[in-house]
Structures are given as C-alpha cells and as structure tokens.
CSV table of C-alpha atoms and ligand atoms in Angstrom, one decimal:
chain,number,residue,atom,x,y,z
B,248,MET,CA,-71.4,1.3,-46.2
B,249,SER,CA,-69.3,3.9,-48.1
B,250,GLY,CA,-68.9,2.7,-51.8
B,251,THR,CA,-71.1,-0.3,-51.6
B,252,GLY,CA,-75.0,-0.7,-52.0
B,253,GLY,CA,-75.1,-2.1,-48.4
B,254,ALA,CA,-74.3,-5.8,-49.2
B,255,SER,CA,-74.3,-8.0,-46.2
B,256,ALA,CA,-71.2,-8.6,-44.1
B,257,THR,CA,-71.6,-12.1,-45.2
B,258,GLY,CA,-71.2,-11.5,-48.8
B,259,PRO,CA,-73.2,-10.4,-51.9
B,260,GLY,CA,-76.5,-12.5,-52.4
B,261,ALA,CA,-76.3,-13.9,-48.9
B,262,VAL,CA,-79.8,-14.1,-47.1
B,263,GLN,CA,-79.9,-12.6,-43.7
B,264,THR,CA,-83.1,-13.9,-41.5
B,265,TYR,CA,-84.6,-11.8,-38.6
B,266,TRP,CA,-87.6,-12.6,-36.6
B,267,CYS,CA,-89.6,-9.6,-35.1
B,268,ARG,CA,-91.8,-10.2,-32.1
B,269,ARG,CA,-93.8,-7.6,-33.7
B,270,ALA,CA,-93.4,-5.4,-37.0
B,271,TRP,CA,-95.4,-2.4,-38.2
B,272,LEU,CA,-96.1,-3.7,-41.9
B,273,PRO,CA,-98.1,-1.8,-44.6
B,274,SER,CA,-101.3,-3.7,-43.2
B,275,GLY,CA,-100.6,-2.7,-39.7
B,276,VAL,CA,-98.6,-4.1,-36.6
B,277,ALA,CA,-98.4,-7.8,-36.8
B,278,ASP,CA,-97.0,-10.6,-34.4
B,279,GLY,CA,-94.3,-13.0,-35.3
B,280,VAL,CA,-92.8,-11.5,-38.3
B,281,ARG,CA,-89.9,-13.1,-40.3
B,282,VAL,CA,-87.9,-10.6,-42.5
B,283,GLU,CA,-85.5,-11.9,-45.0
B,284,VAL,CA,-82.8,-9.5,-46.2
B,285,ALA,CA,-80.2,-9.9,-49.0
B,286,ASP,CA,-78.0,-7.2,-50.8
B,287,GLY,CA,-79.6,-4.4,-48.7
B,288,VAL,CA,-83.2,-5.2,-49.7
B,289,ILE,CA,-86.0,-7.1,-47.9
B,290,THR,CA,-86.7,-10.2,-50.1
B,291,GLY,CA,-89.2,-11.7,-47.8
B,292,VAL,CA,-91.9,-10.8,-45.1
B,293,ALA,CA,-94.0,-13.5,-43.4
B,294,VAL,CA,-96.5,-13.2,-40.4
B,295,GLY,CA,-97.4,-15.6,-37.7
B,296,GLU,CA,-93.8,-17.3,-37.8
B,297,THR,CA,-92.0,-18.9,-34.9
B,298,PRO,CA,-88.6,-17.4,-33.9
B,299,THR,CA,-85.8,-18.2,-36.5
B,300,GLY,CA,-82.6,-16.4,-37.3
B,301,THR,CA,-81.7,-13.2,-35.4
B,302,VAL,CA,-84.5,-12.3,-33.0
B,303,LEU,CA,-85.1,-8.6,-33.0
B,304,PRO,CA,-86.3,-6.9,-29.8
B,305,GLY,CA,-89.5,-4.7,-29.2
B,306,LEU,CA,-91.4,-3.5,-32.3
B,307,VAL,CA,-89.7,-3.0,-35.7
B,308,VAL,CA,-90.7,-0.1,-37.8
B,309,PRO,CA,-89.3,1.1,-41.2
B,310,GLY,CA,-86.6,3.7,-40.9
B,311,PHE,CA,-87.4,7.3,-40.6
B,312,ALA,CA,-87.1,9.9,-43.3
B,313,ASN,CA,-85.6,13.3,-42.2
B,314,ALA,CA,-86.8,15.5,-45.2
B,315,HIS,CA,-85.3,18.7,-44.1
B,316,SER,CA,-81.9,19.4,-42.3
B,317,HIS,CA,-79.2,21.8,-41.7
B,318,ALA,CA,-76.9,19.8,-40.1
B,319,PHE,CA,-74.8,22.8,-38.5
B,320,HIS,CA,-77.8,24.3,-36.9
B,321,ARG,CA,-77.3,21.7,-34.2
B,322,ALA,CA,-74.5,23.8,-32.8
B,323,LEU,CA,-77.2,26.5,-31.7
B,324,ARG,CA,-79.3,23.8,-29.7
B,325,GLY,CA,-79.9,25.5,-26.1
B,326,ARG,CA,-77.9,28.6,-27.1
B,327,THR,CA,-80.4,31.1,-28.3
B,328,HIS,CA,-83.0,31.5,-25.6
B,329,ASP,CA,-81.5,33.7,-23.2
B,330,ASP,CA,-82.2,37.0,-24.8
B,331,ARG,CA,-85.6,36.2,-26.0
B,332,GLY,CA,-85.3,37.7,-29.4
B,333,SER,CA,-87.2,36.5,-32.6
B,334,PHE,CA,-86.7,34.5,-35.8
B,335,TRP,CA,-84.7,37.3,-37.1
B,336,THR,CA,-82.4,37.3,-34.0
B,337,TRP,CA,-82.2,33.6,-34.1
B,338,ARG,CA,-81.0,34.0,-37.7
B,339,ASN,CA,-78.3,36.3,-36.5
B,340,HIS,CA,-76.9,33.5,-34.3
B,341,MET,CA,-77.2,31.2,-37.0
B,342,TYR,CA,-75.0,33.6,-39.5
B,343,ALA,CA,-72.4,34.0,-37.0
B,344,LEU,CA,-71.9,30.1,-36.8
B,345,ALA,CA,-71.9,30.1,-40.4
B,346,GLU,CA,-69.2,32.6,-40.7
B,347,ARG,CA,-67.0,30.1,-38.9
B,348,LEU,CA,-67.5,26.9,-40.5
B,349,GLU,CA,-64.9,25.4,-42.8
B,350,PRO,CA,-65.1,22.1,-44.6
B,351,GLU,CA,-62.9,20.2,-42.0
B,352,SER,CA,-64.9,21.6,-39.2
B,353,TYR,CA,-68.2,21.0,-40.8
B,354,TYR,CA,-67.3,17.3,-41.6
B,355,ARG,CA,-66.6,16.8,-37.7
B,356,LEU,CA,-70.0,18.5,-36.8
B,357,ALA,CA,-72.1,16.8,-39.4
B,358,ARG,CA,-70.7,13.3,-38.9
B,359,ALA,CA,-71.8,13.9,-35.0
B,360,VAL,CA,-75.2,15.2,-36.0
B,361,TYR,CA,-75.8,12.5,-38.5
B,362,ALA,CA,-74.8,9.9,-36.0
B,363,GLU,CA,-77.4,11.3,-33.7
B,364,MET,CA,-79.9,11.1,-36.3
B,365,VAL,CA,-79.5,7.6,-37.0
B,366,LEU,CA,-79.3,6.8,-33.1
B,367,ALA,CA,-82.9,8.3,-33.1
B,368,GLY,CA,-84.3,6.0,-36.0
B,369,TYR,CA,-83.6,8.2,-39.1
B,370,THR,CA,-82.1,6.2,-41.9
B,371,SER,CA,-82.2,9.1,-44.5
B,372,VAL,CA,-81.6,12.9,-44.3
B,373,ALA,CA,-82.1,15.5,-46.9
B,374,GLU,CA,-79.4,18.1,-46.3
B,375,PHE,CA,-80.7,21.6,-47.4
B,376,HIS,CA,-77.0,22.8,-48.0
B,377,TYR,CA,-76.4,26.4,-48.7
B,378,LEU,CA,-73.0,27.2,-47.3
B,379,HIS,CA,-70.8,26.8,-50.4
B,380,HIS,CA,-68.0,29.5,-50.5
B,381,GLN,CA,-65.1,31.0,-48.5
B,382,GLN,CA,-65.5,33.8,-46.1
B,383,ASN,CA,-64.6,36.4,-48.8
B,384,GLY,CA,-67.5,34.8,-51.0
B,385,ARG,CA,-65.1,33.1,-53.8
B,386,PRO,CA,-65.3,29.6,-54.4
B,387,TYR,CA,-63.1,27.1,-52.8
B,388,ASP,CA,-60.3,25.3,-55.1
B,389,ASP,CA,-63.0,22.5,-55.0
B,390,PRO,CA,-66.2,24.5,-55.4
B,391,ASN,CA,-67.9,21.3,-53.7
B,392,ALA,CA,-65.6,21.2,-50.7
B,393,PHE,CA,-68.5,21.5,-48.4
B,394,SER,CA,-70.7,19.2,-50.1
B,395,HIS,CA,-67.9,16.4,-50.3
B,396,ALA,CA,-67.4,17.0,-46.4
B,397,LEU,CA,-71.2,16.2,-45.7
B,398,VAL,CA,-71.1,13.2,-48.2
B,399,THR,CA,-68.3,11.8,-46.1
B,400,ALA,CA,-69.9,12.6,-42.8
B,401,ALA,CA,-73.1,10.9,-43.7
B,402,ALA,CA,-71.1,7.8,-44.9
B,403,ASP,CA,-69.3,7.8,-41.6
B,404,ALA,CA,-72.2,8.1,-39.6
B,405,GLY,CA,-74.2,5.5,-41.6
B,406,ILE,CA,-77.1,7.4,-43.0
B,407,ARG,CA,-78.3,7.8,-46.4
B,408,LEU,CA,-77.8,11.3,-47.8
B,409,THR,CA,-79.7,13.6,-50.3
B,410,LEU,CA,-77.3,16.4,-51.0
B,411,LEU,CA,-79.5,19.4,-51.7
B,412,ASP,CA,-77.3,22.0,-53.5
B,413,VAL,CA,-79.4,25.3,-52.6
B,414,CYS,CA,-79.2,28.0,-55.0
B,415,TYR,CA,-78.9,31.5,-53.2
B,416,LEU,CA,-78.6,34.6,-55.0
B,417,ALA,CA,-79.8,37.4,-53.1
B,418,GLY,CA,-79.9,38.7,-49.4
B,419,GLY,CA,-83.5,39.5,-49.7
B,420,PHE,CA,-85.9,41.0,-52.2
B,421,ASP,CA,-83.9,43.4,-54.4
B,422,ARG,CA,-80.9,43.0,-51.9
B,423,PRO,CA,-77.6,41.9,-52.8
B,424,PRO,CA,-75.9,39.3,-50.6
B,425,THR,CA,-74.0,40.8,-47.6
B,426,GLY,CA,-71.6,39.7,-45.0
B,427,VAL,CA,-71.8,35.9,-44.2
B,428,GLN,CA,-74.7,35.7,-47.2
B,429,ARG,CA,-71.6,35.9,-49.5
B,430,ARG,CA,-70.7,32.3,-48.5
B,431,PHE,CA,-74.2,31.2,-49.5
B,432,ALA,CA,-74.5,33.2,-52.9
B,433,ASP,CA,-73.8,32.5,-56.4
B,434,SER,CA,-73.8,35.0,-59.2
B,435,ASP,CA,-76.7,33.7,-61.1
B,436,ALA,CA,-78.5,30.4,-61.5
B,437,ASP,CA,-76.1,29.2,-64.1
B,438,ALA,CA,-73.3,29.5,-61.9
B,439,TRP,CA,-75.4,27.4,-59.5
B,440,ALA,CA,-76.1,24.9,-61.9
B,441,HIS,CA,-72.7,24.5,-63.1
B,442,ARG,CA,-71.5,23.5,-59.4
B,443,LEU,CA,-74.3,21.2,-59.1
B,444,GLU,CA,-73.6,19.4,-62.5
B,445,SER,CA,-70.0,19.1,-61.6
B,446,PHE,CA,-70.8,17.3,-58.3
B,447,ARG,CA,-69.7,13.9,-58.2
B,448,PRO,CA,-70.2,12.2,-54.8
B,449,ALA,CA,-67.6,9.7,-53.6
B,450,SER,CA,-69.8,7.5,-51.4
B,451,GLY,CA,-72.5,5.1,-52.3
B,452,LEU,CA,-75.8,6.0,-50.4
B,453,VAL,CA,-76.1,9.4,-51.7
B,454,VAL,CA,-78.7,11.1,-54.0
B,455,VAL,CA,-77.9,14.7,-55.4
B,456,GLY,CA,-80.9,17.0,-55.3
B,457,ALA,CA,-81.6,20.7,-56.0
B,458,ALA,CA,-83.0,23.7,-54.1
B,459,ILE,CA,-84.4,27.0,-54.1
B,460,HIS,CA,-83.5,28.7,-50.8
B,461,SER,CA,-86.7,30.9,-50.8
B,462,VAL,CA,-88.4,33.4,-52.9
B,463,ARG,CA,-86.4,36.1,-50.7
B,464,ALA,CA,-83.1,34.7,-52.0
B,465,VAL,CA,-83.9,33.9,-55.5
B,466,PRO,CA,-85.1,36.6,-57.6
B,467,ALA,CA,-88.1,35.8,-59.8
B,468,GLU,CA,-86.7,36.0,-63.0
B,469,GLN,CA,-83.9,33.5,-62.1
B,470,LEU,CA,-86.5,30.9,-60.8
B,471,PRO,CA,-87.2,29.3,-64.3
B,472,ALA,CA,-83.4,28.7,-64.7
B,473,VAL,CA,-83.1,27.0,-61.3
B,474,VAL,CA,-86.2,24.7,-62.2
B,475,HIS,CA,-84.4,23.9,-65.5
B,476,GLY,CA,-81.0,23.3,-63.7
B,477,ALA,CA,-82.9,20.8,-61.3
B,478,ALA,CA,-84.0,18.7,-64.2
B,479,ASP,CA,-85.4,15.6,-62.8
B,480,ARG,CA,-83.6,15.8,-59.4
B,481,PRO,CA,-85.6,16.4,-56.2
B,482,LEU,CA,-86.3,20.0,-55.7
B,483,HIS,CA,-86.6,21.5,-52.2
B,484,VAL,CA,-87.7,25.1,-51.5
B,485,HIS,CA,-88.3,27.0,-48.1
B,486,LEU,CA,-91.9,28.5,-48.5
B,487,SER,CA,-93.9,31.2,-46.5
B,488,GLU,CA,-92.2,30.1,-42.9
B,489,GLN,CA,-92.7,33.8,-41.8
B,490,PRO,CA,-95.5,36.3,-42.5
B,491,GLN,CA,-92.9,38.7,-43.4
B,492,GLU,CA,-91.8,36.7,-46.4
B,493,ASN,CA,-95.5,37.0,-47.5
B,494,ALA,CA,-95.7,40.5,-47.3
B,495,GLU,CA,-92.6,41.5,-48.8
B,496,CYS,CA,-93.4,39.2,-51.9
B,497,LEU,CA,-96.8,40.7,-52.0
B,498,ALA,CA,-95.3,44.1,-52.1
B,499,ARG,CA,-92.7,43.2,-54.7
B,500,HIS,CA,-94.7,40.9,-57.0
B,501,GLY,CA,-98.2,41.4,-56.2
B,502,CYS,CA,-98.6,37.8,-55.3
B,503,THR,CA,-97.9,35.1,-52.6
B,504,PRO,CA,-94.5,33.1,-52.7
B,505,THR,CA,-96.5,30.2,-53.7
B,506,ARG,CA,-98.2,31.9,-56.6
B,507,LEU,CA,-94.6,33.1,-57.8
B,508,LEU,CA,-93.2,29.8,-57.5
B,509,ALA,CA,-96.1,28.2,-59.5
B,510,ALA,CA,-95.8,30.8,-62.3
B,511,ALA,CA,-92.2,30.0,-62.7
B,512,GLY,CA,-93.1,26.4,-63.1
B,513,ALA,CA,-91.2,25.4,-60.0
B,514,LEU,CA,-94.1,23.5,-58.2
B,515,THR,CA,-93.6,19.8,-59.7
B,516,PRO,CA,-94.3,16.4,-58.2
B,517,ARG,CA,-90.8,16.3,-57.3
B,518,THR,CA,-91.0,19.5,-55.5
B,519,VAL,CA,-90.9,19.7,-51.8
B,520,ALA,CA,-92.2,23.0,-50.2
B,521,VAL,CA,-90.7,23.3,-46.5
B,522,HIS,CA,-92.7,24.7,-43.9
B,523,ALA,CA,-95.7,26.1,-46.0
B,524,THR,CA,-96.8,27.6,-42.9
B,525,HIS,CA,-98.6,30.7,-43.9
B,526,LEU,CA,-100.9,29.9,-46.9
B,527,ASP,CA,-104.1,31.0,-48.2
B,528,PRO,CA,-106.6,28.7,-49.9
B,529,ALA,CA,-105.4,29.2,-53.4
B,530,ASP,CA,-101.8,28.5,-52.1
B,531,ILE,CA,-103.1,25.0,-51.0
B,532,THR,CA,-104.7,24.4,-54.1
B,533,ALA,CA,-101.5,25.3,-56.1
B,534,LEU,CA,-99.4,22.8,-53.9
B,535,ALA,CA,-101.6,19.9,-54.7
B,536,GLU,CA,-99.2,18.0,-57.0
B,537,SER,CA,-96.1,18.7,-54.8
B,538,TRP,CA,-94.9,17.6,-51.3
B,539,VAL,CA,-94.9,19.7,-48.2
B,540,CYS,CA,-92.4,19.1,-45.3
B,541,LEU,CA,-93.6,20.3,-42.2
B,542,CYS,CA,-90.9,20.7,-39.5
B,543,PRO,CA,-93.1,21.0,-36.0
B,544,SER,CA,-90.1,21.2,-33.5
B,545,THR,CA,-88.5,24.0,-35.5
B,546,GLU,CA,-91.6,25.6,-36.3
B,547,SER,CA,-92.2,25.6,-32.3
B,548,ASP,CA,-88.9,26.9,-31.6
B,549,LEU,CA,-88.7,29.6,-33.8
B,550,GLY,CA,-92.6,30.7,-33.4
B,551,ASP,CA,-93.4,30.3,-37.0
B,552,GLY,CA,-96.7,29.3,-36.7
B,553,ILE,CA,-98.8,26.0,-37.4
B,554,GLY,CA,-99.1,25.1,-41.0
B,555,PRO,CA,-102.5,23.8,-42.6
B,556,ALA,CA,-101.2,20.1,-42.7
B,557,ARG,CA,-104.8,18.7,-42.7
B,558,GLN,CA,-106.1,20.9,-45.3
B,559,LEU,CA,-102.9,20.2,-47.4
B,560,ALA,CA,-103.4,16.5,-47.2
B,561,ASP,CA,-106.9,16.8,-48.2
B,562,VAL,CA,-106.2,18.3,-51.5
B,563,GLY,CA,-103.5,15.6,-52.1
B,564,VAL,CA,-100.5,17.1,-50.9
B,565,ARG,CA,-98.0,14.6,-49.9
B,566,LEU,CA,-96.6,15.3,-46.3
B,567,CYS,CA,-93.3,14.6,-45.0
B,568,LEU,CA,-91.4,15.8,-42.0
B,569,GLY,CA,-88.0,17.4,-41.2
B,570,SER,CA,-85.9,18.2,-37.9
B,571,ASP,CA,-84.5,21.5,-39.9
B,572,GLY,CA,-82.9,23.5,-37.0
B,573,GLN,CA,-82.2,20.4,-35.0
B,574,SER,CA,-83.7,21.9,-31.8
B,575,VAL,CA,-84.9,18.7,-31.3
B,576,ILE,CA,-83.7,15.2,-33.3
B,577,ASP,CA,-86.2,12.8,-32.7
B,578,PRO,CA,-88.6,11.4,-35.6
B,579,TRP,CA,-91.2,10.1,-33.0
B,580,PHE,CA,-91.6,13.7,-31.6
B,581,GLU,CA,-91.9,15.2,-35.3
B,582,ALA,CA,-94.8,12.6,-36.2
B,583,ARG,CA,-96.8,13.3,-33.1
B,584,ALA,CA,-96.1,16.8,-33.3
B,585,LEU,CA,-97.8,16.9,-36.5
B,586,GLU,CA,-101.0,15.7,-35.1
B,587,TRP,CA,-100.7,17.9,-31.9
B,588,HIS,CA,-100.3,21.0,-33.8
B,589,GLU,CA,-103.5,20.3,-35.7
B,590,ARG,CA,-105.3,19.6,-32.4
B,591,LEU,CA,-104.0,22.9,-31.0
B,592,ALA,CA,-105.0,24.8,-34.1
B,593,SER,CA,-108.4,23.0,-34.7
B,594,THR,CA,-109.4,22.2,-31.2
B,595,ARG,CA,-109.9,18.7,-32.4
B,596,ARG,CA,-108.5,15.4,-32.1
B,597,GLY,CA,-107.6,12.5,-34.5
B,598,ARG,CA,-106.8,14.7,-37.5
B,599,PHE,CA,-104.2,12.1,-38.7
B,600,THR,CA,-104.4,8.4,-38.2
B,601,PRO,CA,-101.4,6.7,-37.0
B,602,GLY,CA,-100.9,5.1,-40.4
B,603,GLU,CA,-100.8,8.7,-41.9
B,604,LEU,CA,-98.3,9.8,-39.3
B,605,LEU,CA,-95.9,6.9,-40.1
B,606,SER,CA,-96.2,7.6,-43.9
B,607,ALA,CA,-95.2,11.2,-43.3
B,608,ALA,CA,-92.5,10.2,-41.1
B,609,THR,CA,-91.0,7.5,-43.5
B,610,ALA,CA,-91.6,9.5,-46.7
B,611,HIS,CA,-88.0,9.0,-48.1
B,612,ALA,CA,-89.4,9.5,-51.5
B,613,ALA,CA,-89.7,13.1,-51.0
B,614,SER,CA,-85.9,13.1,-51.0
B,615,GLY,CA,-85.5,11.3,-54.1
B,616,TRP,CA,-85.3,7.7,-52.7
B,617,SER,CA,-87.4,5.0,-54.1
B,618,GLY,CA,-88.5,1.6,-52.5
B,619,LEU,CA,-88.1,3.0,-48.9
B,620,GLY,CA,-90.5,3.5,-46.1
B,621,GLU,CA,-92.4,0.1,-45.6
B,622,LEU,CA,-91.2,-3.3,-44.2
B,623,ALA,CA,-92.2,-5.4,-47.6
B,624,PRO,CA,-90.3,-7.4,-50.2
B,625,GLY,CA,-88.6,-5.2,-52.7
B,626,ARG,CA,-88.1,-2.4,-50.1
B,627,GLY,CA,-84.8,-1.2,-48.9
B,628,ALA,CA,-83.7,-2.9,-45.7
B,629,ASP,CA,-84.1,0.2,-43.3
B,630,LEU,CA,-85.4,-1.3,-39.7
B,631,VAL,CA,-85.7,0.5,-36.5
B,632,CYS,CA,-86.2,-1.6,-33.2
B,633,VAL,CA,-88.0,0.4,-30.7
B,634,ASP,CA,-88.1,-0.7,-27.1
B,635,THR,CA,-91.8,-1.3,-26.1
B,636,GLY,CA,-91.2,-1.9,-22.4
B,637,SER,CA,-89.5,1.5,-21.3
B,638,LEU,CA,-90.6,4.1,-19.1
B,639,ARG,CA,-92.0,5.8,-21.8
B,640,THR,CA,-93.5,3.0,-24.0
B,641,ALA,CA,-94.5,0.5,-21.4
B,642,GLY,CA,-98.4,-0.2,-21.6
B,643,ALA,CA,-98.7,1.8,-25.0
B,644,ASP,CA,-100.6,-0.2,-27.6
B,645,GLN,CA,-98.8,-0.8,-30.9
B,646,ALA,CA,-99.8,1.6,-33.3
B,647,GLY,CA,-99.8,4.1,-30.3
B,648,ILE,CA,-96.1,3.8,-30.1
B,649,LEU,CA,-95.7,7.1,-32.1
B,650,TYR,CA,-97.4,8.8,-29.2
B,651,ALA,CA,-95.3,7.2,-26.6
B,652,ALA,CA,-91.7,6.5,-28.1
B,653,THR,CA,-88.8,9.0,-28.1
B,654,ALA,CA,-85.4,8.8,-29.7
B,655,SER,CA,-84.1,7.3,-26.5
B,656,ASP,CA,-86.2,4.2,-26.9
B,657,VAL,CA,-84.5,3.1,-30.1
B,658,THR,CA,-82.3,0.2,-29.6
B,659,ASP,CA,-81.3,-1.0,-33.1
B,660,VAL,CA,-81.0,0.6,-36.6
B,661,MET,CA,-80.2,-1.0,-39.8
B,662,VAL,CA,-79.6,1.0,-42.9
B,663,ALA,CA,-79.4,-0.8,-46.4
B,664,GLY,CA,-79.2,-4.3,-44.8
B,665,GLU,CA,-76.2,-3.1,-42.3
B,666,TRP,CA,-76.4,-2.6,-38.7
B,667,VAL,CA,-75.5,0.8,-37.7
B,668,VAL,CA,-76.8,0.8,-34.2
B,669,ARG,CA,-77.0,-2.0,-31.9
B,670,ASP,CA,-78.3,-2.1,-28.4
B,671,ARG,CA,-78.5,1.7,-28.4
B,672,ALA,CA,-74.9,2.1,-29.3
B,673,HIS,CA,-73.6,3.6,-32.7
B,674,LEU,CA,-71.1,1.0,-34.0
B,675,ARG,CA,-68.9,3.5,-35.9
B,676,ILE,CA,-68.6,6.3,-33.6
B,677,ALA,CA,-68.0,5.3,-30.0
B,678,ASP,CA,-68.9,8.4,-28.2
B,679,VAL,CA,-71.5,10.5,-30.1
B,680,PRO,CA,-72.2,12.9,-27.2
B,681,ALA,CA,-68.5,13.7,-27.0
B,682,ALA,CA,-68.4,14.0,-30.7
B,683,LEU,CA,-70.8,16.6,-30.7
B,684,GLU,CA,-69.6,18.3,-27.6
B,685,THR,CA,-66.1,18.7,-29.2
B,686,SER,CA,-67.1,19.8,-32.5
B,687,ILE,CA,-69.6,22.2,-31.2
B,688,ALA,CA,-67.2,23.7,-28.5
B,689,ALA,CA,-64.6,24.3,-31.4
B,690,LEU,CA,-67.2,26.8,-33.1
B,691,THR,CA,-69.2,28.4,-30.1
B,692,ASP,CA,-67.5,31.3,-28.6
B,693,ILE,CA,-70.2,32.8,-30.5
B,694,GLY,CA,-73.5,34.8,-30.2
B,695,GLY,CA,-75.1,32.5,-27.1
N,840,LIG,ZN1,-84.7,24.9,-43.3
C-alpha cells in the first residue's frame, strides 16, 4: 500500500463487489450484505442480497483500531514474570530493551509486531513513540530515523499508522533524564516541536500526531508549548496509570495530573488520555470533551487497576482501546475485557452494550483517522472476516462474537481496499511467528 491511497489492484476507480453472509452494520448484524469498494472506500452497502462477486466467509466487521501501542514492548511478552516484581521493575526490563534498539533492529521488530496486529484484525495502530535518540542522547543524523523505521514497518505490514511523536523532557518530577531516558528526552518543548515539524513520512497511510509522555516526564511549565506545538494533530498522553504518579503530582503541584493537564489547556477534543485509571470525580468531569484509551490487557498485566470506564462514558468521554505493552495483541480480548473489568469492579453485568464495545474497538478517530470504523458508504474499506464456526465461536449469537472470538479466529483482513490477510495468512510476510522470533532473539539476552 505504500505511496498509494489503497487503490484496487484492478486500477483506480474499478469497483470490487463482495458478498458477506453476515456483516455487522451500524444498524446491527445483517444477513446477505453486498459491499462495493472502489479506490479504498466503501461505495455501496445493500442487505438481503443474493450472493454476487467475491463471497466473504463468517461474519464481517469493521477493522479494529489500536489506539495505543509501544511496538518494542512485544519483546517483553512472557519474559517479565519470573521474579514477581512491580510496575517499576517491569519498567527496568523495558528500559534495558530500549537501550539496545537501533532503527534497523526496531524496523524488523515493528514490522513483525504490526503484522501480528493485522492478523488479529487491527487495521490502524497509534504508535506512542518516545525512543528518539542515540545511546548517548544525541540525535541521529536524521533526527526522525526511528520514526521513518516505524513508518516503513507499518507500510510493509499493511497497517495504517498514526505516528505520535512523544515529548519527554524529564525522568520524573524535578528529575533530569538519566541512563536510557536520554534516548527519549529532548532539551525542551521547542526542540521536540522542531523534530515533529520536520517529519515527512514517506508512505501513504500515515497520520502524524503528538504526545505528552506524562506529567512525570513533561514539566508543567512546558505543557502549554507542547499543546501549541501539537496544533490540530491528535494529542495523546499517559494519565494516572499508577497511584504513585498522582501522589507525586499532588506533592509537587497540589493537584491531580488531570487537573494539571486541564490547566495547561491540554484536554481538548483531540486529546486521548491513555489509561486514566486512578481518577477522582472532578477528573472525570474534566475529561468530558476528550477521549480515554483503556488498555485492559496491559492494565491487568502491570497491576495498574481498573479505570472508571462507565463513569467516563456517562459524562460523554469517548472511549477507545489499545494493546499498549503487547502482552496481548487481540482486539476481541480488549473489547470484552473493557466490559469484564467493569463487571469485576461493580459486581454487575451489562455495563456496556455490544454496540458500545464495538464502537470503542473501532475508534480510529481517536488516532486522527476520519471515515473509518463502520461498514457504510463513504467509509474506508477496512474489513475483517471472523470465523463463526471455530472451536471458540461455534454457537455464539452474532453480536456475541465479541465475547467469543479471539485473534486466532480472524480469517481475512482488508485495509483501505486491499487484502493484507487471506485465509489466515499474511500476504506480505510469509512467516510472522518466525519474524517475531528472529527480531526478538536479536534483542533479548536482557533482563528476563
Ligand atoms: Zn503506554
């Protein structure tokens, strides 16, 4: 897809016709759905049709949106559990890995990780990218060397990418960056903005966005400059993932991280607050105009806690979902875990409808993509076919697929009108597990 808008293999303007035995439309699951696609866009949808064109198996759903990813964390999966530990000891493993990466090795790893994402049904990923510099903290000759590596990796894996250039200035409240943190850190918000402004991605299906690493890593007086530098781009920020961040912010600034961001003008309709796990009622209200990205698998893995997702939704916060630390890459799991976490915290069922879960799981708009996330005319042609007759899904009712399917049940994935996965195989990378194994083995005589 690189360099194109995803035009059909049969040429610009050609209409491809697909017939879905079942498809999840904005009005619900329908039978016998004809979908017409031209130039990467859905141009027609009709229900109750007889088979015509290419027949798609199972149930067809819109492509999933991964609104928060650190691709390199995939190399930590299954490697940080032996010594018990905490969020902060996990972070030490992550830092050891970050110390080793170079643009070429990160390209190989990210290409495999993004391929794993497409195989699971993700068609866009927002990469929260904070590894910018050489080991000594100096920029590469091309200050965007890592960003270009990620763009190429996403293009080769066939996934839409939102490259979020992360502003990271401090190693904690009133602490300069040390050790590997120097690879993440810029001297100030202006230096960060300069790199962001200079970045010109070489491939087509890319959105460039901005991010504040956290209120730990961007001093309060620099926050307005980051908001200004982000301009009209998506602006993502880690928020209140751990109680320690709240306690330190309260001690330093006398307020919560949410209120600190609000005071800096950082909570806009384009803002995505990632995690938002430990909030008070006033924080929830302050986030009403923004997005919150829950990352249920990571929040479980790291023992973060359970965020107030239903309360956030009730005040109008738009929800999205991310795979974050890559302990799991499975949009079906994240969608049902959003509801399951609510059930565990509230001891009640039915906190979100299946339609609400699908909306959160397909919220590409949080990452700056317009016109995605629904099977409807005028929307981007991102289609996912899921096997409804597998060991896991057989017998489930159709909207219940979010409670039954796993990444292993995805059979076919179309991104911007082009097939990337057919019959469970990635069409561009022959052996994705081998690509993962090789790229991780090159990096992991570390910590785990
Ligand atoms: Zn994160």
